PDB file of C-alpha atoms in Angstrom:
ATOM      1  CA  MET A 907     -22.947 -66.958  37.630  1.00  0.00           C
ATOM      2  CA  THR A 908     -20.981 -65.853  34.600  1.00  0.00           C
ATOM      3  CA  HIS A 909     -17.441 -64.697  35.281  1.00  0.00           C
ATOM      4  CA  THR A 910     -16.062 -61.632  33.494  1.00  0.00           C
ATOM      5  CA  ILE A 911     -12.526 -61.836  32.175  1.00  0.00           C
ATOM      6  CA  VAL A 912     -10.470 -58.945  30.819  1.00  0.00           C
ATOM      7  CA  ILE A 913      -7.950 -59.847  28.113  1.00  0.00           C
ATOM      8  CA  ALA A 914      -5.182 -57.577  26.838  1.00  0.00           C
ATOM      9  CA  ASP A 915      -2.833 -58.537  24.032  1.00  0.00           C
ATOM     10  CA  ASP A 916      -1.603 -56.448  21.131  1.00  0.00           C
ATOM     11  CA  ASP A 917      -1.281 -59.549  18.910  1.00  0.00           C
ATOM     12  CA  ASP A 918      -4.662 -59.856  17.158  1.00  0.00           C
ATOM     13  CA  SER A 919      -4.384 -63.599  16.549  1.00  0.00           C
ATOM     14  CA  VAL A 920      -3.474 -64.395  20.160  1.00  0.00           C
ATOM     15  CA  ARG A 921      -6.172 -62.087  21.526  1.00  0.00           C
ATOM     16  CA  ARG A 922      -8.837 -63.603  19.265  1.00  0.00           C
ATOM     17  CA  LEU A 923      -7.746 -67.142  20.189  1.00  0.00           C
ATOM     18  CA  VAL A 924      -7.968 -66.410  23.922  1.00  0.00           C
ATOM     19  CA  GLU A 925     -11.290 -64.589  23.465  1.00  0.00           C
ATOM     20  CA  HIS A 926     -12.727 -67.536  21.530  1.00  0.00           C
ATOM     21  CA  LYS A 927     -11.516 -70.166  24.002  1.00  0.00           C
ATOM     22  CA  LEU A 928     -12.824 -68.327  27.049  1.00  0.00           C
ATOM     23  CA  SER A 929     -16.090 -67.270  25.414  1.00  0.00           C
ATOM     24  CA  ALA A 930     -16.733 -70.855  24.288  1.00  0.00           C
ATOM     25  CA  ALA A 931     -16.215 -71.938  27.898  1.00  0.00           C
ATOM     26  CA  GLY A 932     -19.003 -69.596  28.990  1.00  0.00           C
ATOM     27  CA  TYR A 933     -17.061 -66.581  30.231  1.00  0.00           C
ATOM     28  CA  GLU A 934     -17.960 -62.978  29.439  1.00  0.00           C
ATOM     29  CA  VAL A 935     -14.870 -61.531  27.791  1.00  0.00           C
ATOM     30  CA  GLU A 936     -13.749 -57.928  27.366  1.00  0.00           C
ATOM     31  CA  SER A 937     -10.589 -57.478  25.283  1.00  0.00           C
ATOM     32  CA  PHE A 938      -8.141 -54.677  24.637  1.00  0.00           C
ATOM     33  CA  VAL A 939      -5.128 -54.103  22.408  1.00  0.00           C
ATOM     34  CA  ASN A 940      -2.871 -52.288  24.860  1.00  0.00           C
ATOM     35  CA  GLY A 941      -2.198 -51.745  28.527  1.00  0.00           C
ATOM     36  CA  SER A 942      -3.346 -48.118  28.623  1.00  0.00           C
ATOM     37  CA  ARG A 943      -6.831 -48.933  27.319  1.00  0.00           C
ATOM     38  CA  THR A 944      -6.994 -51.885  29.670  1.00  0.00           C
ATOM     39  CA  TRP A 945      -6.133 -49.718  32.661  1.00  0.00           C
ATOM     40  CA  ASP A 946      -8.679 -47.080  31.628  1.00  0.00           C
ATOM     41  CA  HIS A 947     -11.344 -49.789  31.407  1.00  0.00           C
ATOM     42  CA  LEU A 948     -10.411 -51.288  34.799  1.00  0.00           C
ATOM     43  CA  GLN A 949     -10.825 -47.837  36.368  1.00  0.00           C
ATOM     44  CA  THR A 950     -14.348 -47.289  35.062  1.00  0.00           C
ATOM     45  CA  ALA A 951     -16.012 -50.704  34.582  1.00  0.00           C
ATOM     46  CA  PRO A 952     -17.240 -53.205  37.160  1.00  0.00           C
ATOM     47  CA  VAL A 953     -14.361 -55.180  38.666  1.00  0.00           C
ATOM     48  CA  PRO A 954     -13.628 -58.279  36.536  1.00  0.00           C
ATOM     49  CA  ASP A 955     -13.228 -61.745  38.027  1.00  0.00           C
ATOM     50  CA  LEU A 956      -9.850 -62.288  36.344  1.00  0.00           C
ATOM     51  CA  CYS A 957      -7.441 -60.678  33.846  1.00  0.00           C
ATOM     52  CA  VAL A 958      -5.235 -62.297  31.181  1.00  0.00           C
ATOM     53  CA  LEU A 959      -2.492 -59.803  30.278  1.00  0.00           C
ATOM     54  CA  ASP A 960       0.290 -59.893  27.715  1.00  0.00           C
ATOM     55  CA  VAL A 961       3.555 -58.456  29.022  1.00  0.00           C
ATOM     56  CA  MET A 962       4.836 -56.528  26.023  1.00  0.00           C
ATOM     57  CA  MET A 963       2.174 -54.096  24.815  1.00  0.00           C
ATOM     58  CA  PRO A 964       2.133 -50.485  23.671  1.00  0.00           C
ATOM     59  CA  GLY A 965       1.258 -47.894  26.280  1.00  0.00           C
ATOM     60  CA  LEU A 966       1.448 -49.647  29.626  1.00  0.00           C
ATOM     61  CA  THR A 967       2.976 -53.108  29.724  1.00  0.00           C
ATOM     62  CA  GLY A 968       1.036 -55.951  31.275  1.00  0.00           C
ATOM     63  CA  LEU A 969       3.306 -55.869  34.319  1.00  0.00           C
ATOM     64  CA  GLN A 970       2.667 -52.157  34.797  1.00  0.00           C
ATOM     65  CA  VAL A 971      -1.067 -52.850  34.720  1.00  0.00           C
ATOM     66  CA  VAL A 972      -0.618 -55.615  37.308  1.00  0.00           C
ATOM     67  CA  GLU A 973       1.386 -53.297  39.569  1.00  0.00           C
ATOM     68  CA  ARG A 974      -1.306 -50.609  39.328  1.00  0.00           C
ATOM     69  CA  MET A 975      -3.985 -53.184  40.078  1.00  0.00           C
ATOM     70  CA  ARG A 976      -2.158 -54.335  43.199  1.00  0.00           C
ATOM     71  CA  ASP A 977      -1.991 -50.717  44.406  1.00  0.00           C
ATOM     72  CA  ASP A 978      -5.722 -50.157  43.785  1.00  0.00           C
ATOM     73  CA  GLU A 979      -7.982 -51.264  46.644  1.00  0.00           C
ATOM     74  CA  ALA A 980     -10.822 -52.346  44.330  1.00  0.00           C
ATOM     75  CA  LEU A 981      -8.563 -54.360  42.013  1.00  0.00           C
ATOM     76  CA  ALA A 982      -5.900 -55.639  44.403  1.00  0.00           C
ATOM     77  CA  ASP A 983      -7.351 -59.147  44.742  1.00  0.00           C
ATOM     78  CA  VAL A 984      -8.272 -59.786  41.087  1.00  0.00           C
ATOM     79  CA  PRO A 985      -6.315 -62.812  39.823  1.00  0.00           C
ATOM     80  CA  VAL A 986      -4.025 -62.028  36.883  1.00  0.00           C
ATOM     81  CA  VAL A 987      -2.653 -64.599  34.466  1.00  0.00           C
ATOM     82  CA  VAL A 988       0.286 -63.156  32.532  1.00  0.00           C
ATOM     83  CA  LEU A 989       0.724 -64.411  28.980  1.00  0.00           C
ATOM     84  CA  SER A 990       4.181 -63.730  27.570  1.00  0.00           C
ATOM     85  CA  SER A 991       6.721 -64.809  24.997  1.00  0.00           C
ATOM     86  CA  ARG A 992       9.352 -64.048  27.623  1.00  0.00           C
ATOM     87  CA  GLY A 993       9.947 -67.382  29.304  1.00  0.00           C
ATOM     88  CA  ARG A 994      13.296 -67.100  31.021  1.00  0.00           C
ATOM     89  CA  GLU A 995      13.272 -67.748  34.749  1.00  0.00           C
ATOM     90  CA  ALA A 996      14.054 -64.066  35.435  1.00  0.00           C
ATOM     91  CA  ASP A 997      11.065 -62.980  33.316  1.00  0.00           C
ATOM     92  CA  VAL A 998       8.706 -65.346  35.123  1.00  0.00           C
ATOM     93  CA  LEU A 999       9.993 -64.168  38.498  1.00  0.00           C
ATOM     94  CA  ASP A1000       9.564 -60.520  37.418  1.00  0.00           C
ATOM     95  CA  GLY A1001       5.951 -61.272  36.505  1.00  0.00           C
ATOM     96  CA  LEU A1002       5.185 -63.029  39.756  1.00  0.00           C
ATOM     97  CA  GLU A1003       6.983 -60.395  41.826  1.00  0.00           C
ATOM     98  CA  SER A1004       4.958 -57.688  40.043  1.00  0.00           C
ATOM     99  CA  GLY A1005       1.850 -59.315  41.460  1.00  0.00           C
ATOM    100  CA  ALA A1006       0.748 -61.747  38.753  1.00  0.00           C
ATOM    101  CA  THR A1007      -1.101 -64.784  40.068  1.00  0.00           C
ATOM    102  CA  ASP A1008       0.132 -67.059  37.290  1.00  0.00           C
ATOM    103  CA  TYR A1009       2.491 -66.902  34.291  1.00  0.00           C
ATOM    104  CA  VAL A1010       1.971 -68.713  30.988  1.00  0.00           C
ATOM    105  CA  THR A1011       4.593 -68.595  28.237  1.00  0.00           C
ATOM    106  CA  LYS A1012       3.886 -68.326  24.515  1.00  0.00           C
ATOM    107  CA  PRO A1013       3.455 -70.420  22.534  1.00  0.00           C
ATOM    108  CA  PHE A1014       0.816 -71.841  24.866  1.00  0.00           C
ATOM    109  CA  SER A1015      -1.829 -74.501  24.905  1.00  0.00           C
ATOM    110  CA  PRO A1016      -5.321 -72.918  24.898  1.00  0.00           C
ATOM    111  CA  ARG A1017      -6.566 -75.883  26.962  1.00  0.00           C
ATOM    112  CA  GLU A1018      -3.857 -75.296  29.566  1.00  0.00           C
ATOM    113  CA  LEU A1019      -4.712 -71.593  29.709  1.00  0.00           C
ATOM    114  CA  LEU A1020      -8.392 -72.426  30.215  1.00  0.00           C
ATOM    115  CA  SER A1021      -7.462 -74.879  32.972  1.00  0.00           C
ATOM    116  CA  ARG A1022      -5.356 -72.231  34.733  1.00  0.00           C
ATOM    117  CA  VAL A1023      -8.180 -69.687  34.434  1.00  0.00           C
ATOM    118  CA  ARG A1024     -10.635 -72.171  35.953  1.00  0.00           C
ATOM    119  CA  LEU A1025      -8.177 -72.931  38.740  1.00  0.00           C
ATOM    120  CA  ARG A1026      -7.688 -69.236  39.567  1.00  0.00           C
ATOM    121  CA  LEU A1027     -11.453 -68.744  39.604  1.00  0.00           C
ATOM    122  CA  GLY A1028     -11.838 -71.665  42.005  1.00  0.00           C
ATOM    123  CA  GLU A1029     -13.667 -73.830  39.483  1.00  0.00           C
ATOM    124  CA  GLU A1030     -11.293 -76.816  39.517  1.00  0.00           C
TER     125      GLU A1030
END
């Protein structure tokens, strides 16, 4: 079974890196450049197996998307890995309290991100 992962990051280089790493690992990847487009997609497409969301994006932030997901019955249980340049303890706690499953700070190791994705999908 191929898992579907939604990625949202307004930084093209980061988004392409994450897309490449996850696609190369065999995941089906759908990517977006802002939180609003991501939310629109989540409302109309089949439910993904996991989301990787940047915090600071135009439109809706990643944390706003997470909060909306947690309030939506169909999306409430989808694991979310937040990817952010904000790495202070308060920022991490905000992410987790918003409903994120995991929090990875930029700069990040693509191998570590892949490992966390696999863990959240129950593959490790």
